[in-house]
PDB file of C-alpha atoms and ligand atoms in Angstrom:
ATOM      1  CA  MET V   1     -55.648   7.214  -3.124  1.00 81.00           C
ATOM      2  CA  ALA V   2     -54.271   3.799  -3.083  1.00 93.00           C
ATOM      3  CA  GLU V   3     -51.499   2.911  -0.619  1.00 97.00           C
ATOM      4  CA  VAL V   4     -48.189   1.576  -1.804  1.00 98.00           C
ATOM      5  CA  VAL V   5     -46.453  -1.409  -0.287  1.00 98.00           C
ATOM      6  CA  ILE V   6     -42.738  -1.979  -1.140  1.00 98.00           C
ATOM      7  CA  ALA V   7     -41.792  -5.568  -1.281  1.00 98.00           C
ATOM      8  CA  LEU V   8     -38.704  -6.265   0.580  1.00 98.00           C
ATOM      9  CA  ASP V   9     -37.619  -9.290  -1.277  1.00 97.00           C
ATOM     10  CA  VAL V  10     -34.093  -9.752   0.010  1.00 97.00           C
ATOM     11  CA  ALA V  11     -32.192 -12.487   1.904  1.00 97.00           C
ATOM     12  CA  SER V  12     -31.321 -11.076   5.095  1.00 97.00           C
ATOM     13  CA  ARG V  13     -32.106  -8.671   7.822  1.00 96.00           C
ATOM     14  CA  ALA V  14     -29.124  -6.518   6.948  1.00 97.00           C
ATOM     15  CA  ALA V  15     -30.155  -6.344   3.344  1.00 97.00           C
ATOM     16  CA  ALA V  16     -33.582  -5.357   4.501  1.00 97.00           C
ATOM     17  CA  ARG V  17     -32.191  -2.664   6.621  1.00 97.00           C
ATOM     18  CA  ASN V  18     -30.145  -1.320   3.690  1.00 97.00           C
ATOM     19  CA  LEU V  19     -33.079  -1.257   1.383  1.00 97.00           C
ATOM     20  CA  VAL V  20     -35.303   0.437   4.055  1.00 97.00           C
ATOM     21  CA  ASP V  21     -32.492   3.172   4.204  1.00 97.00           C
ATOM     22  CA  LEU V  22     -32.636   3.738   0.592  1.00 96.00           C
ATOM     23  CA  LEU V  23     -36.328   4.409   0.667  1.00 96.00           C
ATOM     24  CA  PRO V  24     -37.966   7.688   1.535  1.00 94.00           C
ATOM     25  CA  SER V  25     -39.692   7.804   4.961  1.00 93.00           C
ATOM     26  CA  GLU V  26     -43.086   8.016   3.130  1.00 95.00           C
ATOM     27  CA  ALA V  27     -42.465   4.360   1.895  1.00 97.00           C
ATOM     28  CA  ASN V  28     -43.497   3.144   5.263  1.00 97.00           C
ATOM     29  CA  PHE V  29     -45.503   0.127   4.337  1.00 98.00           C
ATOM     30  CA  LEU V  30     -43.324  -2.860   3.552  1.00 98.00           C
ATOM     31  CA  LYS V  31     -43.848  -6.379   2.476  1.00 98.00           C
ATOM     32  CA  VAL V  32     -41.937  -9.176   4.147  1.00 98.00           C
ATOM     33  CA  GLY V  33     -42.248 -12.356   2.223  1.00 98.00           C
ATOM     34  CA  LEU V  34     -41.262 -16.047   2.654  1.00 98.00           C
ATOM     35  CA  GLU V  35     -37.605 -15.700   1.980  1.00 98.00           C
ATOM     36  CA  LEU V  36     -36.849 -12.874   4.290  1.00 98.00           C
ATOM     37  CA  PHE V  37     -39.194 -14.312   6.931  1.00 98.00           C
ATOM     38  CA  VAL V  38     -37.551 -17.787   6.749  1.00 98.00           C
ATOM     39  CA  ARG V  39     -33.963 -16.347   6.878  1.00 98.00           C
ATOM     40  CA  GLY V  40     -34.565 -13.283   9.314  1.00 97.00           C
ATOM     41  CA  GLY V  41     -37.299 -14.614  11.415  1.00 97.00           C
ATOM     42  CA  PRO V  42     -39.973 -12.536  13.274  1.00 98.00           C
ATOM     43  CA  ASP V  43     -37.199 -10.234  14.458  1.00 97.00           C
ATOM     44  CA  VAL V  44     -37.361  -8.690  10.876  1.00 98.00           C
ATOM     45  CA  VAL V  45     -40.950  -7.756  11.556  1.00 98.00           C
ATOM     46  CA  THR V  46     -40.389  -6.484  15.096  1.00 98.00           C
ATOM     47  CA  GLU V  47     -37.414  -4.343  13.805  1.00 98.00           C
ATOM     48  CA  LEU V  48     -39.528  -2.751  11.122  1.00 98.00           C
ATOM     49  CA  GLY V  49     -42.178  -2.139  13.599  1.00 97.00           C
ATOM     50  CA  ALA V  50     -39.699  -0.441  15.947  1.00 97.00           C
ATOM     51  CA  ARG V  51     -38.616   1.817  13.217  1.00 96.00           C
ATOM     52  CA  GLY V  52     -42.266   2.976  12.497  1.00 97.00           C
ATOM     53  CA  ARG V  53     -42.947   0.819   9.489  1.00 98.00           C
ATOM     54  CA  ARG V  54     -46.176  -0.964   8.792  1.00 98.00           C
ATOM     55  CA  VAL V  55     -45.704  -4.577   7.657  1.00 98.00           C
ATOM     56  CA  PHE V  56     -47.542  -6.814   5.143  1.00 98.00           C
ATOM     57  CA  LEU V  57     -46.611 -10.363   6.151  1.00 98.00           C
ATOM     58  CA  ASP V  58     -47.020 -12.382   2.906  1.00 98.00           C
ATOM     59  CA  LEU V  59     -46.730 -15.962   4.262  1.00 98.00           C
ATOM     60  CA  LYS V  60     -49.711 -17.227   2.003  1.00 98.00           C
ATOM     61  CA  LEU V  61     -50.712 -19.525   4.786  1.00 98.00           C
ATOM     62  CA  HIS V  62     -52.543 -22.804   3.680  1.00 98.00           C
ATOM     63  CA  ASP V  63     -52.929 -25.771   6.064  1.00 98.00           C
ATOM     64  CA  ILE V  64     -55.660 -27.295   8.237  1.00 98.00           C
ATOM     65  CA  PRO V  65     -57.640 -24.523  10.081  1.00 98.00           C
ATOM     66  CA  ASN V  66     -56.199 -25.225  13.609  1.00 98.00           C
ATOM     67  CA  THR V  67     -52.679 -24.795  12.195  1.00 98.00           C
ATOM     68  CA  VAL V  68     -53.623 -21.669  10.296  1.00 98.00           C
ATOM     69  CA  GLU V  69     -55.406 -20.166  13.147  1.00 98.00           C
ATOM     70  CA  ALA V  70     -52.325 -20.695  15.473  1.00 98.00           C
ATOM     71  CA  ALA V  71     -49.984 -19.123  12.703  1.00 98.00           C
ATOM     72  CA  ALA V  72     -52.414 -16.223  12.127  1.00 98.00           C
ATOM     73  CA  LYS V  73     -52.635 -15.509  15.937  1.00 98.00           C
ATOM     74  CA  ALA V  74     -48.721 -15.283  15.926  1.00 98.00           C
ATOM     75  CA  ALA V  75     -48.772 -12.895  13.146  1.00 98.00           C
ATOM     76  CA  ALA V  76     -51.308 -10.828  14.821  1.00 98.00           C
ATOM     77  CA  GLU V  77     -49.045 -10.687  18.023  1.00 98.00           C
ATOM     78  CA  LEU V  78     -46.356  -9.481  15.813  1.00 98.00           C
ATOM     79  CA  GLU V  79     -48.723  -6.466  15.007  1.00 98.00           C
ATOM     80  CA  VAL V  80     -48.438  -6.955  11.186  1.00 98.00           C
ATOM     81  CA  ASP V  81     -51.067  -4.850   9.312  1.00 98.00           C
ATOM     82  CA  LEU V  82     -51.771  -7.524   6.571  1.00 98.00           C
ATOM     83  CA  LEU V  83     -51.370 -11.211   6.444  1.00 99.00           C
ATOM     84  CA  THR V  84     -52.034 -13.432   3.464  1.00 98.00           C
ATOM     85  CA  VAL V  85     -53.599 -16.755   3.423  1.00 98.00           C
ATOM     86  CA  HIS V  86     -54.586 -18.897   0.419  1.00 98.00           C
ATOM     87  CA  ALA V  87     -58.249 -18.858  -0.481  1.00 98.00           C
ATOM     88  CA  GLN V  88     -57.733 -22.348  -1.703  1.00 97.00           C
ATOM     89  CA  GLY V  89     -57.431 -23.335   1.983  1.00 98.00           C
ATOM     90  CA  GLY V  90     -61.276 -23.120   2.115  1.00 98.00           C
ATOM     91  CA  SER V  91     -63.945 -21.342   4.131  1.00 98.00           C
ATOM     92  CA  ARG V  92     -63.271 -23.104   7.361  1.00 98.00           C
ATOM     93  CA  MET V  93     -59.438 -22.245   7.290  1.00 98.00           C
ATOM     94  CA  ILE V  94     -60.384 -18.727   6.637  1.00 98.00           C
ATOM     95  CA  GLU V  95     -62.801 -18.563   9.275  1.00 98.00           C
ATOM     96  CA  ALA V  96     -60.229 -19.789  11.707  1.00 99.00           C
ATOM     97  CA  ALA V  97     -57.781 -17.276  10.524  1.00 98.00           C
ATOM     98  CA  ARG V  98     -60.337 -14.451  10.955  1.00 98.00           C
ATOM     99  CA  ARG V  99     -60.886 -15.580  14.476  1.00 98.00           C
ATOM    100  CA  ALA V 100     -57.237 -15.421  15.266  1.00 98.00           C
ATOM    101  CA  VAL V 101     -56.828 -11.712  13.904  1.00 98.00           C
ATOM    102  CA  ASP V 102     -59.982 -10.406  15.255  1.00 98.00           C
ATOM    103  CA  GLY V 103     -59.414  -7.687  17.912  1.00 98.00           C
ATOM    104  CA  SER V 104     -55.973  -7.086  16.498  1.00 98.00           C
ATOM    105  CA  GLY V 105     -55.072  -4.546  13.866  1.00 98.00           C
ATOM    106  CA  THR V 106     -54.147  -7.263  11.554  1.00 98.00           C
ATOM    107  CA  ARG V 107     -56.213  -7.699   8.308  1.00 98.00           C
ATOM    108  CA  LEU V 108     -56.517 -10.851   6.492  1.00 98.00           C
ATOM    109  CA  ILE V 109     -55.881 -11.054   2.698  1.00 98.00           C
ATOM    110  CA  ALA V 110     -56.794 -14.062   0.629  1.00 98.00           C
ATOM    111  CA  VAL V 111     -54.607 -15.059  -2.433  1.00 98.00           C
ATOM    112  CA  THR V 112     -57.075 -16.438  -5.129  1.00 95.00           C
ATOM    113  CA  LEU V 113     -55.166 -18.295  -7.785  1.00 91.00           C
ATOM    114  CA  LEU V 114     -51.436 -17.765  -8.260  1.00 89.00           C
ATOM    115  CA  THR V 115     -50.616 -16.340 -11.652  1.00 82.00           C
ATOM    116  CA  SER V 116     -48.165 -19.265 -12.083  1.00 81.00           C
ATOM    117  CA  LEU V 117     -51.309 -21.569 -12.119  1.00 80.00           C
ATOM    118  CA  SER V 118     -52.526 -20.038 -15.485  1.00 70.00           C
ATOM    119  CA  GLY V 119     -52.548 -22.025 -18.691  1.00 65.00           C
ATOM    120  CA  PRO V 120     -53.229 -25.767 -19.435  1.00 61.00           C
ATOM    121  CA  LYS V 121     -50.941 -27.185 -16.912  1.00 62.00           C
ATOM    122  CA  GLY V 122     -52.078 -24.575 -14.331  1.00 61.00           C
ATOM    123  CA  ILE V 123     -55.703 -24.641 -13.089  1.00 59.00           C
ATOM    124  CA  GLY V 124     -55.932 -28.431 -13.799  1.00 55.00           C
ATOM    125  CA  ALA V 125     -52.910 -28.872 -11.575  1.00 50.00           C
ATOM    126  CA  ALA V 126     -54.572 -26.706  -8.772  1.00 53.00           C
ATOM    127  CA  GLY V 127     -57.543 -29.217  -8.926  1.00 53.00           C
ATOM    128  CA  ALA V 128     -60.124 -27.082 -10.858  1.00 53.00           C
ATOM    129  CA  SER V 129     -59.802 -28.632 -14.155  1.00 57.00           C
ATOM    130  CA  GLY V 130     -62.113 -27.354 -16.939  1.00 64.00           C
ATOM    131  CA  VAL V 131     -62.723 -24.108 -15.020  1.00 74.00           C
ATOM    132  CA  ASP V 132     -61.629 -20.887 -16.525  1.00 85.00           C
ATOM    133  CA  ARG V 133     -59.412 -18.692 -14.650  1.00 88.00           C
ATOM    134  CA  SER V 134     -61.467 -15.699 -14.138  1.00 90.00           C
ATOM    135  CA  SER V 135     -64.522 -17.513 -12.883  1.00 93.00           C
ATOM    136  CA  GLU V 136     -62.374 -19.544 -10.363  1.00 93.00           C
ATOM    137  CA  VAL V 137     -60.665 -16.305  -9.244  1.00 95.00           C
ATOM    138  CA  LEU V 138     -64.101 -14.739  -8.702  1.00 96.00           C
ATOM    139  CA  ARG V 139     -65.484 -17.935  -6.942  1.00 97.00           C
ATOM    140  CA  LEU V 140     -62.309 -18.093  -4.538  1.00 97.00           C
ATOM    141  CA  ALA V 141     -62.652 -14.256  -3.840  1.00 98.00           C
ATOM    142  CA  ARG V 142     -66.258 -14.377  -2.951  1.00 98.00           C
ATOM    143  CA  GLN V 143     -65.793 -17.425  -0.773  1.00 98.00           C
ATOM    144  CA  ALA V 144     -62.852 -15.867   1.088  1.00 98.00           C
ATOM    145  CA  VAL V 145     -64.690 -12.502   1.712  1.00 98.00           C
ATOM    146  CA  ASP V 146     -67.666 -14.562   2.944  1.00 98.00           C
ATOM    147  CA  ALA V 147     -65.634 -16.548   5.316  1.00 98.00           C
ATOM    148  CA  GLY V 148     -64.123 -13.258   6.818  1.00 98.00           C
ATOM    149  CA  ALA V 149     -61.172 -12.265   4.780  1.00 99.00           C
ATOM    150  CA  HIS V 150     -60.923  -8.497   4.811  1.00 98.00           C
ATOM    151  CA  GLY V 151     -59.627  -8.585   1.211  1.00 98.00           C
ATOM    152  CA  VAL V 152     -58.069 -10.329  -1.745  1.00 98.00           C
ATOM    153  CA  VAL V 153     -54.842 -10.211  -3.755  1.00 97.00           C
ATOM    154  CA  SER V 154     -55.628  -9.773  -7.531  1.00 94.00           C
ATOM    155  CA  SER V 155     -53.893  -8.851 -10.761  1.00 93.00           C
ATOM    156  CA  ALA V 156     -54.856  -5.332 -12.046  1.00 94.00           C
ATOM    157  CA  GLY V 157     -56.653  -7.135 -14.839  1.00 93.00           C
ATOM    158  CA  GLU V 158     -58.841  -9.087 -12.423  1.00 94.00           C
ATOM    159  CA  ALA V 159     -59.358  -6.352 -10.042  1.00 96.00           C
ATOM    160  CA  ARG V 160     -61.933  -4.533 -12.185  1.00 96.00           C
ATOM    161  CA  VAL V 161     -64.346  -7.599 -11.906  1.00 96.00           C
ATOM    162  CA  LEU V 162     -63.571  -8.162  -8.316  1.00 98.00           C
ATOM    163  CA  ARG V 163     -64.226  -4.486  -7.347  1.00 97.00           C
ATOM    164  CA  GLU V 164     -67.664  -4.758  -8.852  1.00 97.00           C
ATOM    165  CA  ALA V 165     -68.347  -8.220  -7.243  1.00 98.00           C
ATOM    166  CA  LEU V 166     -67.086  -7.859  -3.717  1.00 98.00           C
ATOM    167  CA  PRO V 167     -68.583  -5.526  -0.922  1.00 98.00           C
ATOM    168  CA  ARG V 168     -67.050  -1.992  -1.282  1.00 96.00           C
ATOM    169  CA  ASP V 169     -65.044  -2.437   1.933  1.00 97.00           C
ATOM    170  CA  SER V 170     -63.070  -5.374   0.635  1.00 98.00           C
ATOM    171  CA  ILE V 171     -59.519  -4.556   0.292  1.00 98.00           C
ATOM    172  CA  ILE V 172     -58.154  -5.309  -3.137  1.00 98.00           C
ATOM    173  CA  VAL V 173     -54.270  -5.696  -3.062  1.00 98.00           C
ATOM    174  CA  THR V 174     -52.491  -5.677  -6.532  1.00 97.00           C
ATOM    175  CA  PRO V 175     -48.974  -6.809  -7.378  1.00 96.00           C
ATOM    176  CA  GLY V 176     -47.500  -7.020 -10.847  1.00 94.00           C
ATOM    177  CA  ILE V 177     -47.012  -3.150 -11.004  1.00 96.00           C
ATOM    178  CA  ARG V 178     -44.445  -1.706 -13.267  1.00 94.00           C
ATOM    179  CA  LEU V 179     -43.439   1.974 -14.151  1.00 93.00           C
ATOM    180  CA  ARG V 180     -43.660   2.578 -17.857  1.00 89.00           C
ATOM    181  CA  GLY V 181     -40.702   1.280 -19.762  1.00 86.00           C
ATOM    182  CA  ASP V 182     -39.560  -1.184 -16.974  1.00 89.00           C
ATOM    183  CA  ALA V 183     -39.014  -4.837 -17.695  1.00 85.00           C
ATOM    184  CA  ARG V 184     -41.907  -7.035 -16.837  1.00 85.00           C
ATOM    185  CA  ASP V 185     -39.496  -9.761 -15.424  1.00 84.00           C
ATOM    186  CA  ASP V 186     -41.381 -12.868 -14.536  1.00 83.00           C
ATOM    187  CA  HIS V 187     -45.001 -11.374 -14.646  1.00 80.00           C
ATOM    188  CA  VAL V 188     -47.629 -12.849 -16.935  1.00 78.00           C
ATOM    189  CA  SER V 189     -49.053  -9.383 -16.986  1.00 82.00           C
ATOM    190  CA  VAL V 190     -48.177  -6.034 -15.647  1.00 90.00           C
ATOM    191  CA  ALA V 191     -49.848  -2.683 -15.010  1.00 95.00           C
ATOM    192  CA  THR V 192     -48.788   0.795 -14.409  1.00 96.00           C
ATOM    193  CA  PRO V 193     -49.701   2.235 -10.873  1.00 97.00           C
ATOM    194  CA  GLY V 194     -52.281   4.370 -12.626  1.00 97.00           C
ATOM    195  CA  GLU V 195     -53.892   1.472 -14.322  1.00 96.00           C
ATOM    196  CA  ALA V 196     -54.033  -0.578 -11.212  1.00 97.00           C
ATOM    197  CA  LEU V 197     -55.544   2.385  -9.264  1.00 97.00           C
ATOM    198  CA  ARG V 198     -58.237   2.845 -12.030  1.00 96.00           C
ATOM    199  CA  ALA V 199     -58.990  -0.888 -12.067  1.00 96.00           C
ATOM    200  CA  GLY V 200     -60.062  -0.636  -8.322  1.00 97.00           C
ATOM    201  CA  ALA V 201     -56.977  -1.577  -6.384  1.00 98.00           C
ATOM    202  CA  ASP V 202     -56.568  -0.231  -2.824  1.00 98.00           C
ATOM    203  CA  ILE V 203     -53.161  -1.367  -2.162  1.00 98.00           C
ATOM    204  CA  LEU V 204     -50.301  -1.552  -4.727  1.00 98.00           C
ATOM    205  CA  VAL V 205     -47.440  -4.032  -4.111  1.00 98.00           C
ATOM    206  CA  ILE V 206     -44.349  -2.905  -5.879  1.00 97.00           C
ATOM    207  CA  GLY V 207     -41.005  -4.683  -5.763  1.00 97.00           C
ATOM    208  CA  ARG V 208     -38.290  -4.404  -8.340  1.00 96.00           C
ATOM    209  CA  SER V 209     -39.586  -1.360 -10.169  1.00 96.00           C
ATOM    210  CA  VAL V 210     -38.646   0.468  -7.094  1.00 97.00           C
ATOM    211  CA  THR V 211     -36.133  -1.609  -5.265  1.00 96.00           C
ATOM    212  CA  ARG V 212     -33.932  -2.422  -8.208  1.00 95.00           C
ATOM    213  CA  ALA V 213     -34.194   1.227  -9.596  1.00 95.00           C
ATOM    214  CA  ALA V 214     -30.946   3.304  -9.946  1.00 95.00           C
ATOM    215  CA  SER V 215     -32.570   5.520  -7.274  1.00 96.00           C
ATOM    216  CA  PRO V 216     -35.418   3.753  -5.287  1.00 96.00           C
ATOM    217  CA  ALA V 217     -36.388   7.006  -3.707  1.00 96.00           C
ATOM    218  CA  ASP V 218     -36.886   8.530  -7.226  1.00 96.00           C
ATOM    219  CA  ALA V 219     -38.849   5.510  -8.464  1.00 97.00           C
ATOM    220  CA  PHE V 220     -41.033   5.720  -5.411  1.00 97.00           C
ATOM    221  CA  ALA V 221     -41.760   9.509  -6.028  1.00 97.00           C
ATOM    222  CA  THR V 222     -42.515   8.616  -9.677  1.00 97.00           C
ATOM    223  CA  VAL V 223     -45.120   5.940  -8.429  1.00 97.00           C
ATOM    224  CA  GLN V 224     -46.724   8.556  -6.119  1.00 96.00           C
ATOM    225  CA  ALA V 225     -46.901  11.141  -8.743  1.00 96.00           C
ATOM    226  CA  GLU V 226     -48.608   8.772 -11.152  1.00 95.00           C
ATOM    227  CA  LEU V 227     -51.147   7.920  -8.339  1.00 96.00           C
ATOM    228  CA  VAL V 228     -51.861  11.478  -7.708  1.00 95.00           C
ATOM    229  CA  GLU V 229     -52.374  11.999 -11.503  1.00 93.00           C
ATOM    230  CA  ALA V 230     -54.696   9.109 -11.787  1.00 89.00           C
TER     231      ALA V 230
HETATM  232  O1  LIG O   1     -42.366  -8.102  -9.649  1.00 94.89           O
HETATM  233  P1  LIG O   1     -42.275  -7.513  -8.190  1.00 94.89           P
HETATM  234  O2  LIG O   1     -40.761  -7.369  -7.827  1.00 94.89           O
HETATM  235  O3  LIG O   1     -42.770  -6.054  -8.266  1.00 94.89           O
HETATM  236  O4  LIG O   1     -43.070  -8.306  -7.214  1.00 94.89           O
HETATM  237  C1  LIG O   1     -43.283  -7.784  -5.818  1.00 94.89           C
HETATM  238  C2  LIG O   1     -44.137  -8.850  -5.185  1.00 94.89           C
HETATM  239  O5  LIG O   1     -45.109  -9.222  -5.715  1.00 94.89           O
HETATM  240  C3  LIG O   1     -43.254 -10.086  -4.853  1.00 94.89           C
HETATM  241  O6  LIG O   1     -42.879 -10.063  -3.519  1.00 94.89           O
HETATM  242  C4  LIG O   1     -44.168 -11.091  -5.073  1.00 94.89           C
HETATM  243  O7  LIG O   1     -44.309 -12.027  -4.086  1.00 94.89           O
HETATM  244  C5  LIG O   1     -45.479 -10.533  -5.436  1.00 94.89           C
HETATM  245  N1  LIG O   1     -46.129 -11.083  -6.591  1.00 94.89           N
HETATM  246  C6  LIG O   1     -47.373 -11.676  -6.350  1.00 94.89           C
HETATM  247  N2  LIG O   1     -48.089 -12.295  -7.406  1.00 94.89           N
HETATM  248  C7  LIG O   1     -47.536 -12.236  -8.703  1.00 94.89           C
HETATM  249  C8  LIG O   1     -46.229 -11.698  -8.797  1.00 94.89           C
HETATM  250  C9  LIG O   1     -45.661 -11.147  -7.804  1.00 94.89           C
HETATM  251  O8  LIG O   1     -47.976 -11.700  -5.274  1.00 94.89           O
HETATM  252  N3  LIG O   1     -48.193 -12.859  -9.667  1.00 94.89           N
END
């Protein structure tokens, strides 16, 4: 069964603590993104670890190989389970990041093309004008895995193709998950937990559908039930 990561998209350590307290203990895999990390610092990660939680550090690193290698080493020292880098940083950058996490429990996950880069102003702006999104996602995913990424981030829609194309042990991480009937918010496309699982996702990232629910614990239980059923 796929694992579920809950996104702690909040602005302070105190808010993160409050949210963790609302979640059931089975929701023990949590995503720390840019806002919380910039505001709360590495102590946020250390605190979650001390409370027995596993951490997905979603920093989407993208810089010269030497800089990314140093940052990835620091993340591995924080004992995060997952760390994101941008596939667009290229093979040498990903090889450097992989060197940095080797020997630790940290697995490297490559973000292919942000969904915000879709459409006419999108992929062109990202430097791949004239290339259609799905082939660019596939190219970047293959390149990242070849360079040492343990997995990739992908929408549920793209996961099916990547599941076929990538080695079986590549981890597919899928955000954009909504429980049936929830608002899609700012997502271009959404999938239910069952749809993402059937598309081949190994790890589902869920934010607002759980964290903004009247009862996050009930919403988390609904996600789990849907995954068991699927
Ligand atoms: O929309 P939701 O609140 O479920 O988003 C959860 C997480 O998924 C956010 O932290 C966001 O960074 C991530 N996300 C993503 N790619 C998208 C949309 C959201 O990685 N296209």
